[in-house]
CSV table of C-alpha atoms and ligand atoms in Angstrom, one decimal:
chain,number,residue,atom,x,y,z
A,1,MET,CA,-13.2,-18.7,-13.6
A,2,MET,CA,-14.8,-16.1,-11.3
A,3,SER,CA,-18.1,-14.7,-12.6
A,4,THR,CA,-18.8,-11.0,-12.3
A,5,ASN,CA,-21.6,-11.7,-9.9
A,6,ALA,CA,-19.2,-13.9,-7.7
A,7,LEU,CA,-16.6,-11.2,-7.8
A,8,ARG,CA,-19.0,-8.5,-6.6
A,9,ALA,CA,-20.0,-10.8,-3.7
A,10,ARG,CA,-16.4,-11.5,-2.8
A,11,PHE,CA,-15.6,-7.8,-2.5
A,12,VAL,CA,-18.6,-7.2,-0.3
A,13,GLU,CA,-17.8,-10.2,1.9
A,14,TYR,CA,-14.2,-9.2,2.3
A,15,PHE,CA,-15.0,-5.7,3.6
A,16,GLU,CA,-17.9,-7.0,5.7
A,17,ARG,CA,-15.4,-9.3,7.4
A,18,HIS,CA,-13.4,-6.1,8.1
A,19,LYS,CA,-16.4,-4.5,9.8
A,20,HIS,CA,-17.8,-2.5,6.9
A,21,ARG,CA,-21.6,-2.1,6.6
A,22,PHE,CA,-23.0,-3.2,3.2
A,23,VAL,CA,-25.0,-0.3,1.7
A,24,ALA,CA,-27.1,-1.2,-1.4
A,25,SER,CA,-26.5,0.8,-4.6
A,26,SER,CA,-28.4,4.1,-4.8
A,27,SER,CA,-30.2,5.4,-7.8
A,28,LEU,CA,-28.5,6.8,-10.8
A,29,VAL,CA,-30.4,10.0,-10.2
A,30,PRO,CA,-28.6,11.6,-7.3
A,31,ALA,CA,-31.1,12.2,-4.4
A,32,SER,CA,-29.5,15.2,-2.8
A,33,ASP,CA,-27.3,16.7,-5.4
A,34,PRO,CA,-29.1,18.8,-8.1
A,35,THR,CA,-25.7,19.9,-9.5
A,36,LEU,CA,-24.9,16.4,-10.6
A,37,LEU,CA,-26.4,14.8,-13.7
A,38,PHE,CA,-25.9,11.2,-12.7
A,39,THR,CA,-24.3,9.2,-9.9
A,40,ASN,CA,-20.9,8.8,-11.4
A,41,ALA,CA,-18.9,7.4,-8.4
A,42,GLY,CA,-19.4,5.2,-5.4
A,43,MET,CA,-19.0,8.2,-3.0
A,44,VAL,CA,-21.9,10.2,-4.4
A,45,PRO,CA,-24.5,8.8,-2.1
A,46,PHE,CA,-22.2,9.4,0.9
A,47,LYS,CA,-21.3,13.0,0.0
A,48,ASP,CA,-23.2,14.5,3.0
A,49,VAL,CA,-21.7,11.9,5.3
A,50,PHE,CA,-18.2,13.0,4.3
A,51,LEU,CA,-19.3,16.7,4.8
A,52,GLY,CA,-20.6,15.9,8.2
A,53,GLY,CA,-24.2,16.8,7.6
A,54,ASP,CA,-25.5,13.3,7.5
A,55,LYS,CA,-24.8,11.0,10.5
A,56,ARG,CA,-25.0,7.2,10.0
A,57,ASP,CA,-24.8,4.5,12.6
A,58,TYR,CA,-21.7,3.1,11.0
A,59,SER,CA,-18.3,4.5,10.1
A,60,ARG,CA,-17.2,2.0,7.5
A,61,ALA,CA,-19.2,1.1,4.4
A,62,VAL,CA,-18.9,-1.1,1.4
A,63,SER,CA,-21.0,-0.9,-1.8
A,64,SER,CA,-21.2,-1.7,-5.5
A,65,GLN,CA,-22.7,1.5,-6.8
A,66,ARG,CA,-24.2,1.7,-10.3
A,67,CYS,CA,-22.7,4.7,-12.1
A,68,VAL,CA,-23.2,6.5,-15.4
A,69,ARG,CA,-20.6,8.6,-17.1
A,70,ALA,CA,-22.3,9.9,-20.1
A,71,GLY,CA,-22.5,13.7,-19.6
A,72,GLY,CA,-21.1,16.5,-17.5
A,73,LYS,CA,-17.7,16.4,-16.0
A,74,HIS,CA,-17.2,12.7,-16.6
A,75,ASN,CA,-18.3,11.8,-20.1
A,76,ASP,CA,-17.1,8.4,-21.4
A,77,LEU,CA,-19.8,8.1,-24.1
A,78,GLU,CA,-17.5,8.7,-27.0
A,79,ASN,CA,-15.0,6.2,-25.6
A,80,VAL,CA,-17.5,3.4,-25.8
A,81,GLY,CA,-16.7,1.1,-28.7
A,82,TYR,CA,-13.2,2.6,-29.0
A,83,THR,CA,-11.4,1.7,-25.7
A,84,ALA,CA,-11.4,-1.7,-24.0
A,85,ARG,CA,-12.1,-0.2,-20.6
A,86,HIS,CA,-14.8,2.4,-20.7
A,87,HIS,CA,-18.6,2.0,-20.4
A,88,THR,CA,-21.4,4.5,-20.1
A,89,PHE,CA,-22.9,2.4,-17.3
A,90,PHE,CA,-20.6,0.5,-14.9
A,91,GLU,CA,-20.5,-0.6,-11.3
A,92,MET,CA,-18.0,0.9,-8.9
A,93,LEU,CA,-17.0,-1.3,-6.0
A,94,GLY,CA,-15.9,0.8,-3.0
A,95,ASN,CA,-15.0,0.8,0.6
A,96,PHE,CA,-15.4,3.9,2.7
A,97,SER,CA,-14.2,5.2,6.0
A,98,PHE,CA,-16.0,8.2,7.6
A,99,GLY,CA,-13.4,9.4,10.0
A,100,ASP,CA,-12.5,5.9,11.0
A,101,TYR,CA,-9.4,4.3,9.4
A,102,PHE,CA,-7.1,6.2,7.1
A,103,LYS,CA,-4.3,5.8,4.5
A,104,ARG,CA,-2.4,2.9,6.0
A,105,ASP,CA,-5.4,0.6,6.4
A,106,ALA,CA,-6.9,1.6,3.1
A,107,ILE,CA,-3.7,0.7,1.3
A,108,HIS,CA,-3.3,-2.6,3.3
A,109,PHE,CA,-7.0,-3.6,2.6
A,110,ALA,CA,-6.7,-2.9,-1.2
A,111,TRP,CA,-3.4,-4.8,-1.5
A,112,GLU,CA,-4.6,-7.8,0.6
A,113,PHE,CA,-7.9,-8.0,-1.4
A,114,LEU,CA,-6.0,-8.1,-4.7
A,115,THR,CA,-3.1,-10.2,-3.9
A,116,VAL,CA,-4.4,-12.6,-1.2
A,117,GLU,CA,-8.2,-12.8,-1.7
A,118,LEU,CA,-8.0,-12.7,-5.5
A,119,GLY,CA,-4.5,-14.1,-5.6
A,120,LEU,CA,-3.2,-11.7,-8.3
A,121,PRO,CA,0.5,-11.8,-8.9
A,122,LYS,CA,2.2,-8.7,-7.3
A,123,ASP,CA,4.5,-8.1,-10.3
A,124,LYS,CA,1.4,-7.5,-12.5
A,125,LEU,CA,0.3,-4.6,-10.3
A,126,TRP,CA,1.5,-1.0,-10.8
A,127,VAL,CA,1.0,1.6,-8.1
A,128,THR,CA,0.9,5.4,-8.4
A,129,VAL,CA,0.8,8.1,-5.7
A,130,TYR,CA,0.4,11.8,-5.7
A,131,GLU,CA,3.9,13.3,-6.1
A,132,GLU,CA,3.8,15.2,-2.8
A,133,ASP,CA,2.3,12.4,-0.8
A,134,GLU,CA,5.4,11.0,1.0
A,135,GLU,CA,3.3,9.2,3.6
A,136,ALA,CA,1.6,7.0,1.0
A,137,GLU,CA,4.9,6.5,-0.8
A,138,ARG,CA,6.5,5.2,2.4
A,139,ILE,CA,3.6,2.8,3.1
A,140,TRP,CA,3.7,1.3,-0.4
A,141,LEU,CA,7.5,1.0,-0.7
A,142,ASP,CA,8.5,0.2,2.9
A,143,GLU,CA,5.5,-1.6,4.4
A,144,ILE,CA,3.9,-3.3,1.4
A,145,GLY,CA,7.2,-3.8,-0.4
A,146,VAL,CA,6.1,-2.6,-3.9
A,147,SER,CA,9.1,-2.3,-6.2
A,148,GLU,CA,10.3,1.1,-7.5
A,149,ASN,CA,10.1,-0.6,-11.0
A,150,THR,CA,6.3,-0.7,-10.8
A,151,PHE,CA,5.7,2.5,-9.0
A,152,SER,CA,5.2,6.1,-10.1
A,153,ARG,CA,4.6,9.6,-8.7
A,154,ILE,CA,1.9,11.5,-10.6
A,155,GLY,CA,0.8,15.1,-10.6
A,156,ALA,CA,-2.5,16.6,-9.4
A,157,LYS,CA,-4.4,16.1,-12.7
A,158,ASP,CA,-4.8,12.4,-12.1
A,159,ASN,CA,-3.9,12.0,-8.4
A,160,PHE,CA,-5.4,14.8,-6.5
A,161,TRP,CA,-9.1,14.6,-5.8
A,162,GLN,CA,-11.5,17.4,-4.7
A,163,MET,CA,-15.2,17.5,-4.2
A,164,GLY,CA,-15.5,21.0,-5.5
A,165,ASP,CA,-13.6,24.3,-5.5
A,166,THR,CA,-13.7,24.3,-1.8
A,167,GLY,CA,-14.3,21.5,0.8
A,168,PRO,CA,-12.9,18.0,1.3
A,169,CYS,CA,-10.0,17.1,-1.0
A,170,GLY,CA,-6.8,15.0,-0.9
A,171,PRO,CA,-4.2,12.9,-2.7
A,172,CYS,CA,-5.1,9.7,-4.5
A,173,SER,CA,-3.2,6.5,-5.0
A,174,GLU,CA,-4.1,4.3,-7.9
A,175,ILE,CA,-3.5,0.6,-8.7
A,176,PHE,CA,-3.1,-0.5,-12.3
A,177,TYR,CA,-3.0,-4.0,-13.8
A,178,ASP,CA,-0.4,-4.9,-16.5
A,179,HIS,CA,-2.2,-7.1,-19.1
A,180,GLY,CA,1.2,-7.9,-20.7
A,181,ASP,CA,3.5,-6.6,-23.4
A,182,HIS,CA,1.5,-8.2,-26.2
A,183,ILE,CA,-0.9,-5.2,-25.8
A,184,ALA,CA,0.0,-1.7,-26.8
A,185,GLY,CA,0.4,0.9,-24.1
A,186,GLY,CA,2.8,2.3,-21.5
A,187,PRO,CA,2.7,2.6,-17.7
A,188,PRO,CA,0.9,5.4,-15.9
A,189,GLY,CA,2.6,8.8,-16.2
A,190,THR,CA,4.1,8.1,-19.6
A,191,PRO,CA,2.8,9.4,-23.0
A,192,GLU,CA,1.7,5.8,-23.9
A,193,GLU,CA,-0.5,5.3,-20.9
A,194,ASP,CA,-3.7,5.7,-22.9
A,195,GLY,CA,-3.2,2.2,-24.5
A,196,ASP,CA,-5.0,-0.8,-23.1
A,197,ARG,CA,-1.9,-2.6,-21.6
A,198,PHE,CA,-1.9,-0.9,-18.2
A,199,VAL,CA,-5.5,-0.6,-17.0
A,200,GLU,CA,-6.4,1.5,-14.0
A,201,ILE,CA,-8.4,-0.7,-11.7
A,202,TRP,CA,-8.6,1.0,-8.3
A,203,ASN,CA,-8.5,4.5,-7.1
A,204,LEU,CA,-7.9,5.2,-3.4
A,205,VAL,CA,-8.8,8.7,-2.3
A,206,PHE,CA,-7.4,10.0,0.9
A,207,MET,CA,-9.6,12.9,2.0
A,208,GLN,CA,-7.4,14.8,4.3
A,209,TYR,CA,-7.8,18.5,3.7
A,210,ASP,CA,-10.6,21.1,3.7
A,211,ARG,CA,-9.8,23.6,1.0
A,212,GLN,CA,-10.8,27.2,2.0
A,213,PRO,CA,-12.2,29.8,-0.3
A,214,ASP,CA,-8.8,31.6,-0.3
A,215,GLY,CA,-7.1,28.3,-1.4
A,216,THR,CA,-5.4,27.4,1.9
A,217,MET,CA,-5.6,23.8,3.0
A,218,VAL,CA,-6.8,23.0,6.5
A,219,ASP,CA,-6.3,19.5,7.9
A,220,LEU,CA,-9.7,17.7,8.3
A,221,PRO,CA,-10.3,16.8,11.9
A,222,ARG,CA,-11.2,13.3,10.9
A,223,PRO,CA,-9.7,12.3,7.6
A,224,SER,CA,-11.7,9.9,5.5
A,225,ILE,CA,-11.4,7.2,2.8
A,226,ASP,CA,-13.2,6.9,-0.5
A,227,THR,CA,-12.2,4.2,-2.9
A,228,GLY,CA,-13.5,3.1,-6.3
A,229,MET,CA,-12.7,0.0,-8.4
A,230,GLY,CA,-14.5,-0.7,-11.6
A,231,LEU,CA,-16.2,-4.1,-11.3
A,232,GLU,CA,-16.0,-4.8,-15.0
A,233,ARG,CA,-12.3,-4.0,-15.1
A,234,ILE,CA,-11.3,-6.3,-12.2
A,235,ALA,CA,-13.7,-8.9,-13.7
A,236,ALA,CA,-11.7,-8.7,-16.9
A,237,VAL,CA,-8.5,-9.3,-15.0
A,238,MET,CA,-10.0,-12.3,-13.2
A,239,GLN,CA,-11.4,-13.7,-16.4
A,240,GLY,CA,-8.1,-13.5,-18.2
A,241,THR,CA,-9.0,-10.8,-20.8
A,242,HIS,CA,-7.6,-7.3,-21.2
A,243,ASP,CA,-10.9,-6.2,-22.7
A,244,ASN,CA,-13.9,-5.4,-20.5
A,245,TYR,CA,-16.1,-6.5,-23.4
A,246,GLY,CA,-14.6,-10.0,-23.1
A,247,ILE,CA,-16.2,-10.7,-19.6
A,248,ASP,CA,-19.2,-12.9,-19.0
A,249,VAL,CA,-21.8,-10.2,-18.8
A,250,PHE,CA,-20.7,-8.5,-22.1
A,251,GLN,CA,-20.2,-11.8,-24.0
A,252,THR,CA,-23.8,-12.7,-23.1
A,253,LEU,CA,-25.1,-9.3,-24.1
A,254,ILE,CA,-23.1,-9.2,-27.3
A,255,ALA,CA,-24.4,-12.6,-28.3
A,256,ALA,CA,-27.9,-11.5,-27.5
A,257,ALA,CA,-27.4,-8.3,-29.6
A,258,ALA,CA,-26.0,-10.3,-32.5
A,259,ASP,CA,-29.1,-12.5,-32.3
A,260,ALA,CA,-31.5,-9.6,-32.2
A,261,VAL,CA,-30.1,-8.1,-35.3
A,262,GLY,CA,-29.7,-11.4,-37.1
A,263,ILE,CA,-25.9,-11.8,-37.4
A,264,ASP,CA,-23.4,-14.3,-36.1
A,265,ALA,CA,-21.2,-12.7,-33.4
A,266,ALA,CA,-18.4,-15.1,-34.0
A,267,LYS,CA,-18.1,-13.9,-37.7
A,268,ALA,CA,-18.4,-10.2,-37.0
A,269,GLU,CA,-15.9,-8.0,-38.7
A,270,PRO,CA,-14.1,-5.3,-36.6
A,271,ALA,CA,-16.6,-2.5,-37.3
A,272,GLN,CA,-19.4,-4.9,-36.5
A,273,GLN,CA,-17.7,-5.9,-33.3
A,274,SER,CA,-17.4,-2.3,-32.3
A,275,SER,CA,-21.1,-1.8,-33.0
A,276,LEU,CA,-22.0,-4.8,-31.0
A,277,LYS,CA,-20.0,-3.4,-28.0
A,278,VAL,CA,-21.8,-0.1,-28.3
A,279,VAL,CA,-25.2,-1.8,-28.3
A,280,ALA,CA,-24.3,-4.1,-25.3
A,281,ASP,CA,-23.0,-1.2,-23.4
A,282,HIS,CA,-25.9,1.1,-24.1
A,283,ILE,CA,-28.6,-1.4,-23.1
A,284,ARG,CA,-27.2,-1.4,-19.6
A,285,ALA,CA,-27.3,2.4,-19.3
A,286,THR,CA,-30.7,2.5,-20.9
A,287,ALA,CA,-32.3,-0.1,-18.7
A,288,PHE,CA,-30.9,1.2,-15.5
A,289,LEU,CA,-31.7,4.8,-16.2
A,290,ILE,CA,-35.3,3.9,-17.0
A,291,THR,CA,-35.4,1.8,-13.8
A,292,ASP,CA,-34.4,4.9,-11.9
A,293,GLY,CA,-37.2,6.9,-13.4
A,294,VAL,CA,-35.5,8.7,-16.3
A,295,MET,CA,-37.6,8.8,-19.6
A,296,PRO,CA,-36.2,9.6,-23.0
A,297,SER,CA,-37.0,13.3,-23.7
A,298,ASN,CA,-35.5,16.4,-25.2
A,299,GLU,CA,-34.0,17.9,-22.1
A,300,GLY,CA,-31.7,17.3,-19.2
A,301,ARG,CA,-31.2,13.7,-18.1
A,302,GLY,CA,-33.9,12.5,-20.4
A,303,TYR,CA,-32.0,13.8,-23.4
A,304,VAL,CA,-28.8,12.0,-22.3
A,305,LEU,CA,-30.9,8.8,-22.2
A,306,ARG,CA,-32.3,9.6,-25.6
A,307,ARG,CA,-28.8,10.2,-27.0
A,308,ILE,CA,-27.6,6.8,-25.6
A,309,MET,CA,-30.7,5.0,-27.0
A,310,ARG,CA,-30.6,6.6,-30.5
A,311,ARG,CA,-26.9,5.9,-30.7
A,312,ALA,CA,-27.5,2.2,-29.9
A,313,ILE,CA,-30.4,2.1,-32.4
A,314,ARG,CA,-28.3,3.6,-35.1
A,315,HIS,CA,-25.6,0.9,-34.5
A,316,GLY,CA,-28.2,-1.8,-34.6
A,317,HIS,CA,-29.5,-0.4,-37.9
A,318,LYS,CA,-25.9,-0.4,-39.2
A,319,LEU,CA,-25.6,-4.1,-38.2
A,320,GLY,CA,-28.6,-4.9,-40.3
A,321,ALA,CA,-31.6,-4.7,-38.0
A,322,THR,CA,-34.7,-4.0,-40.0
A,323,GLY,CA,-37.2,-3.5,-37.2
A,324,THR,CA,-37.1,-3.0,-33.5
A,325,PHE,CA,-34.4,-5.0,-31.8
A,326,PHE,CA,-33.0,-3.1,-28.8
A,327,TYR,CA,-35.8,-3.9,-26.4
A,328,LYS,CA,-35.1,-7.6,-26.9
A,329,LEU,CA,-31.9,-7.2,-24.9
A,330,VAL,CA,-33.8,-6.3,-21.7
A,331,GLY,CA,-34.6,-9.9,-21.0
A,332,PRO,CA,-31.0,-11.2,-21.2
A,333,LEU,CA,-29.8,-8.2,-19.1
A,334,VAL,CA,-32.4,-9.0,-16.4
A,335,GLU,CA,-31.2,-12.6,-16.4
A,336,LEU,CA,-27.6,-11.4,-15.8
A,337,MET,CA,-28.2,-8.6,-13.3
A,338,GLY,CA,-31.7,-8.9,-11.9
A,339,GLU,CA,-30.5,-10.8,-8.9
A,340,ALA,CA,-28.0,-8.2,-7.8
A,341,PHE,CA,-30.4,-5.4,-8.7
A,342,PRO,CA,-34.0,-6.5,-7.9
A,343,GLU,CA,-35.3,-3.0,-8.9
A,344,LEU,CA,-34.1,-3.8,-12.5
A,345,ALA,CA,-36.0,-7.1,-12.5
A,346,ASP,CA,-39.1,-5.3,-11.2
A,347,SER,CA,-39.1,-2.8,-14.0
A,348,LYS,CA,-38.6,-5.3,-16.8
A,349,ALA,CA,-41.9,-4.8,-18.6
A,350,GLN,CA,-41.8,-1.0,-18.3
A,351,ILE,CA,-38.2,-0.9,-19.7
A,352,GLU,CA,-39.2,-3.0,-22.7
A,353,ARG,CA,-42.2,-0.8,-23.4
A,354,VAL,CA,-40.2,2.5,-23.2
A,355,VAL,CA,-37.4,1.1,-25.3
A,356,GLU,CA,-39.6,-0.3,-28.0
A,357,GLN,CA,-41.5,3.0,-28.2
A,358,GLU,CA,-38.4,5.0,-28.6
A,359,GLU,CA,-37.2,2.6,-31.4
A,360,GLN,CA,-40.5,3.0,-33.2
A,361,ARG,CA,-40.4,6.8,-32.9
A,362,PHE,CA,-36.8,7.0,-34.1
A,363,ALA,CA,-37.5,4.5,-37.0
A,364,LEU,CA,-39.6,7.2,-38.6
A,365,THR,CA,-36.7,9.5,-39.2
A,366,LEU,CA,-33.5,7.4,-38.9
A,367,ALA,CA,-33.4,6.0,-42.4
A,368,GLN,CA,-34.4,9.3,-44.0
A,369,GLY,CA,-31.8,11.2,-41.9
A,370,LEU,CA,-29.0,8.8,-42.8
A,371,ARG,CA,-29.9,9.3,-46.5
A,372,ILE,CA,-29.6,13.1,-46.1
A,373,LEU,CA,-26.3,12.7,-44.3
A,374,GLU,CA,-25.0,10.4,-47.1
A,375,ASP,CA,-26.1,13.0,-49.8
A,376,ALA,CA,-24.4,15.8,-47.9
A,377,ILE,CA,-21.2,13.7,-47.5
A,378,GLY,CA,-21.3,12.9,-51.2
A,379,ALA,CA,-21.6,16.5,-52.1
A,380,MET,CA,-18.8,17.7,-49.8
A,381,SER,CA,-15.4,18.7,-51.1
A,382,GLY,CA,-13.5,18.7,-47.8
A,383,THR,CA,-13.8,16.5,-44.7
A,384,GLU,CA,-16.1,18.7,-42.7
A,385,ILE,CA,-19.9,18.0,-42.6
A,386,PRO,CA,-21.7,21.4,-43.0
A,387,GLY,CA,-23.3,22.8,-39.9
A,388,GLU,CA,-26.5,23.3,-41.8
A,389,THR,CA,-26.7,19.5,-42.3
A,390,VAL,CA,-25.9,18.8,-38.7
A,391,PHE,CA,-28.6,21.2,-37.6
A,392,LYS,CA,-31.2,19.9,-40.0
A,393,LEU,CA,-30.5,16.3,-38.8
A,394,TYR,CA,-30.8,17.5,-35.2
A,395,ASP,CA,-33.8,19.7,-35.6
A,396,THR,CA,-35.9,17.8,-38.1
A,397,TYR,CA,-34.8,14.2,-37.9
A,398,GLY,CA,-34.1,13.8,-34.2
A,399,PHE,CA,-30.3,13.1,-34.6
A,400,PRO,CA,-28.5,14.1,-31.5
A,401,VAL,CA,-25.2,15.9,-32.5
A,402,ASP,CA,-23.1,13.1,-31.0
A,403,LEU,CA,-24.9,10.5,-33.1
A,404,THR,CA,-24.0,12.5,-36.3
A,405,ASN,CA,-20.5,12.8,-34.9
A,406,ASP,CA,-20.3,9.1,-34.4
A,407,VAL,CA,-21.1,8.5,-38.1
A,408,ALA,CA,-18.6,11.2,-39.1
A,409,ARG,CA,-15.9,9.6,-37.0
A,410,GLU,CA,-16.3,6.2,-38.6
A,411,ARG,CA,-15.6,7.9,-41.9
A,412,GLY,CA,-12.7,10.0,-40.7
A,413,LEU,CA,-14.8,13.2,-41.1
A,414,THR,CA,-15.5,16.0,-38.6
A,415,LEU,CA,-18.5,18.3,-38.0
A,416,ASP,CA,-18.7,22.1,-38.7
A,417,THR,CA,-19.7,22.8,-35.1
A,418,ARG,CA,-19.5,26.6,-35.6
A,419,GLY,CA,-21.9,26.4,-38.4
A,420,PHE,CA,-24.2,24.3,-36.2
A,421,ASP,CA,-23.9,26.8,-33.4
A,422,ALA,CA,-24.9,29.6,-35.8
A,423,GLU,CA,-28.0,27.7,-36.9
A,424,MET,CA,-28.9,27.0,-33.3
A,425,SER,CA,-28.6,30.7,-32.4
A,426,ALA,CA,-30.6,31.7,-35.4
A,427,GLN,CA,-33.4,29.4,-34.3
A,428,ARG,CA,-33.3,30.8,-30.8
A,429,GLU,CA,-33.6,34.3,-32.3
A,430,ARG,CA,-36.6,33.3,-34.3
A,431,ALA,CA,-38.2,31.8,-31.2
A,432,ARG,CA,-37.5,34.9,-29.2
A,433,ALA,CA,-39.0,37.1,-31.9
A,434,ALA,CA,-42.1,34.9,-32.1
A,435,SER,CA,-42.5,34.9,-28.4
A,436,GLN,CA,-43.1,38.6,-28.4
A,437,PHE,CA,-46.5,37.9,-29.8
A,438,GLY,CA,-47.5,35.3,-27.3
A,439,ALA,CA,-46.4,33.6,-24.1
A,440,ASP,CA,-42.7,34.0,-23.4
A,441,TYR,CA,-41.9,30.2,-23.6
A,442,HIS,CA,-38.3,31.0,-24.5
A,443,ALA,CA,-37.8,32.0,-20.8
A,444,LYS,CA,-37.6,28.3,-20.1
A,445,ILE,CA,-34.5,27.8,-22.2
A,446,ASP,CA,-31.5,28.5,-20.1
A,447,VAL,CA,-27.8,28.0,-20.6
A,448,GLN,CA,-28.2,24.5,-19.1
A,449,SER,CA,-30.2,23.5,-22.1
A,450,PRO,CA,-29.2,20.1,-23.3
A,451,THR,CA,-29.0,21.3,-26.8
A,452,GLU,CA,-26.4,24.0,-26.0
A,453,PHE,CA,-23.2,23.2,-27.8
A,454,ILE,CA,-20.4,24.0,-25.4
A,455,GLY,CA,-17.3,22.9,-27.3
A,456,TYR,CA,-14.8,20.2,-27.9
A,457,THR,CA,-13.7,17.7,-25.3
A,458,GLN,CA,-10.5,15.9,-25.5
A,459,THR,CA,-11.2,12.2,-24.8
A,460,ARG,CA,-8.4,9.9,-24.1
A,461,GLY,CA,-6.9,8.2,-27.2
A,462,SER,CA,-9.8,9.1,-29.4
A,463,GLY,CA,-9.1,12.5,-30.9
A,464,ARG,CA,-11.3,15.5,-30.9
A,465,VAL,CA,-15.0,14.9,-30.6
A,466,VAL,CA,-18.1,16.9,-30.1
A,467,SER,CA,-19.6,16.9,-26.7
A,468,LEU,CA,-22.8,18.3,-25.4
A,469,VAL,CA,-22.3,19.4,-21.9
A,470,GLN,CA,-25.1,18.9,-19.5
A,471,ASP,CA,-24.0,20.3,-16.2
B,501,LIG,P1,-9.8,6.3,-16.6
B,501,LIG,O1,-8.6,7.0,-16.3
B,501,LIG,O2,-9.6,4.9,-17.0
B,501,LIG,O3,-10.8,7.0,-17.4
B,501,LIG,P2,-10.8,7.4,-14.1
B,501,LIG,O4,-9.5,7.8,-13.5
B,501,LIG,O5,-11.7,8.4,-14.9
B,501,LIG,O6,-10.6,6.1,-15.1
B,501,LIG,P3,-12.0,7.2,-11.5
B,501,LIG,O7,-12.7,8.4,-11.5
B,501,LIG,O8,-10.7,7.2,-10.7
B,501,LIG,O9,-11.7,6.7,-13.0
B,501,LIG,O10,-13.0,6.0,-11.0
B,501,LIG,C1,-12.6,4.9,-10.2
B,501,LIG,C2,-12.6,3.6,-11.0
B,501,LIG,O11,-13.8,3.4,-11.7
B,501,LIG,C3,-11.5,3.5,-12.0
B,501,LIG,O12,-10.3,3.2,-11.5
B,501,LIG,C4,-12.0,2.4,-12.9
B,501,LIG,O13,-11.7,1.1,-12.4
B,501,LIG,C5,-13.5,2.6,-12.9
B,501,LIG,N1,-14.0,3.4,-14.0
B,501,LIG,C6,-14.0,4.7,-14.2
B,501,LIG,N2,-14.6,5.1,-15.4
B,501,LIG,C7,-15.1,4.0,-15.9
B,501,LIG,C8,-15.8,3.7,-17.1
B,501,LIG,N3,-16.2,4.7,-17.9
B,501,LIG,N4,-16.2,2.4,-17.3
B,501,LIG,C9,-15.8,1.4,-16.5
B,501,LIG,N5,-15.1,1.6,-15.4
B,501,LIG,C10,-14.7,2.9,-15.1
B,502,LIG,MG1,-12.0,8.6,-16.9
B,503,LIG,MG1,-7.6,7.7,-14.6
B,504,LIG,MG1,-8.8,7.4,-11.6
């Protein structure tokens, strides 16, 4: 069986053999992009290279970039514990061409890596192209020999990538793995695709146009390649499980989480298994965000971290933890990932300290807040938790709205978000009135405020959930 660490090394070696420069993972806090909450793809550290502003002494690169998708445009927070393939923190393997090779080589590399290097059976792989990208279609069907039976043409929503409203953009081609008909789900492009049977493993982006402010597409003088493959997803394939949480890294973290809360992972019921997955996922995001200098706080990135930590702490409490437990997972995580990420190992003591402090802080209000929530649920006639309760939990007990929503969702309930909004505005109004008699501290609260409720987000296969938008 190929370990996740061995797989990462194999990917890097393969592309080094093909003249790619290995570039170490950048920080989760994007160095040069204030518009982005977290590094959420392998291309982020190369953005300026693609745009031409940053010149490097190589035109091919390979990396395993640490990513977080827990806020902003890509938010998978609410998927964690519910789908088999989403994490808040994950590694994105990628090969990049900066005006060097293009579509044909990118497709050949990806196919060779999967079918020759890793030896995956061709009939288990499913390929999609952008519906107007005939060039890619011909390469896949005629040169690679992919069958029409495992091939689909997809619209722009999933298979056309763009950096922003203007600038570099282009069609994508994605490779999926079929975990077998014993798992529910349909092929890409069908209504059943959200199941766990066909899992998207690799996205190849062909940057070939430069979109102008008036919408016209100009050919880029030197088209480029950006690819991204989820390390945990391909590790699941290689380790014979359809579930990312079944891979070596997560099995070890789940066992450590069970240990820390005092239960037997092998005997965990489905709800407990789900909580263990959340805790195992969230310790990675927590530890790496702290490594990269984010501290739990009430605004911006720090608030996203706090939400992740408090969500994990609540699940630990649900599993039966009576005291602090979350910080105990830092050691096992460093054992697993410290070699690949020395900065994580170097920050071990600091991470443990910050996590334990946050656990102690939240312990003061968690139990009380949960009691208030139970009382409110007991007193309700419908299925909607009153906005007043959601606000009180948020404001007085330090419950991020998505934490309350997480509890609600477990019980088949929803939140009165309009009521919450109203309470929130009323509080702002009070602050504004108060500020007339002193310093205008309200001026600091802008629309980017992390507490701003923006609306509902549709997450795949999981119904309507509340989401706090950060950027
Ligand atoms: P999905 O449709 O499954 O949500 P995506 O289309 O949002 O994935 P991309 O933006 O194309 O993902 O990212 C490239 C690759 O990164 C994906 O093919 C997948 O292997 C991996 N990936 C994306 N999001 C996650 C996540 N939340 N957890 C783990 N791996 C992920
Ligand atoms: Mg996604
Ligand atoms: Mg997708
Ligand atoms: Mg994709």
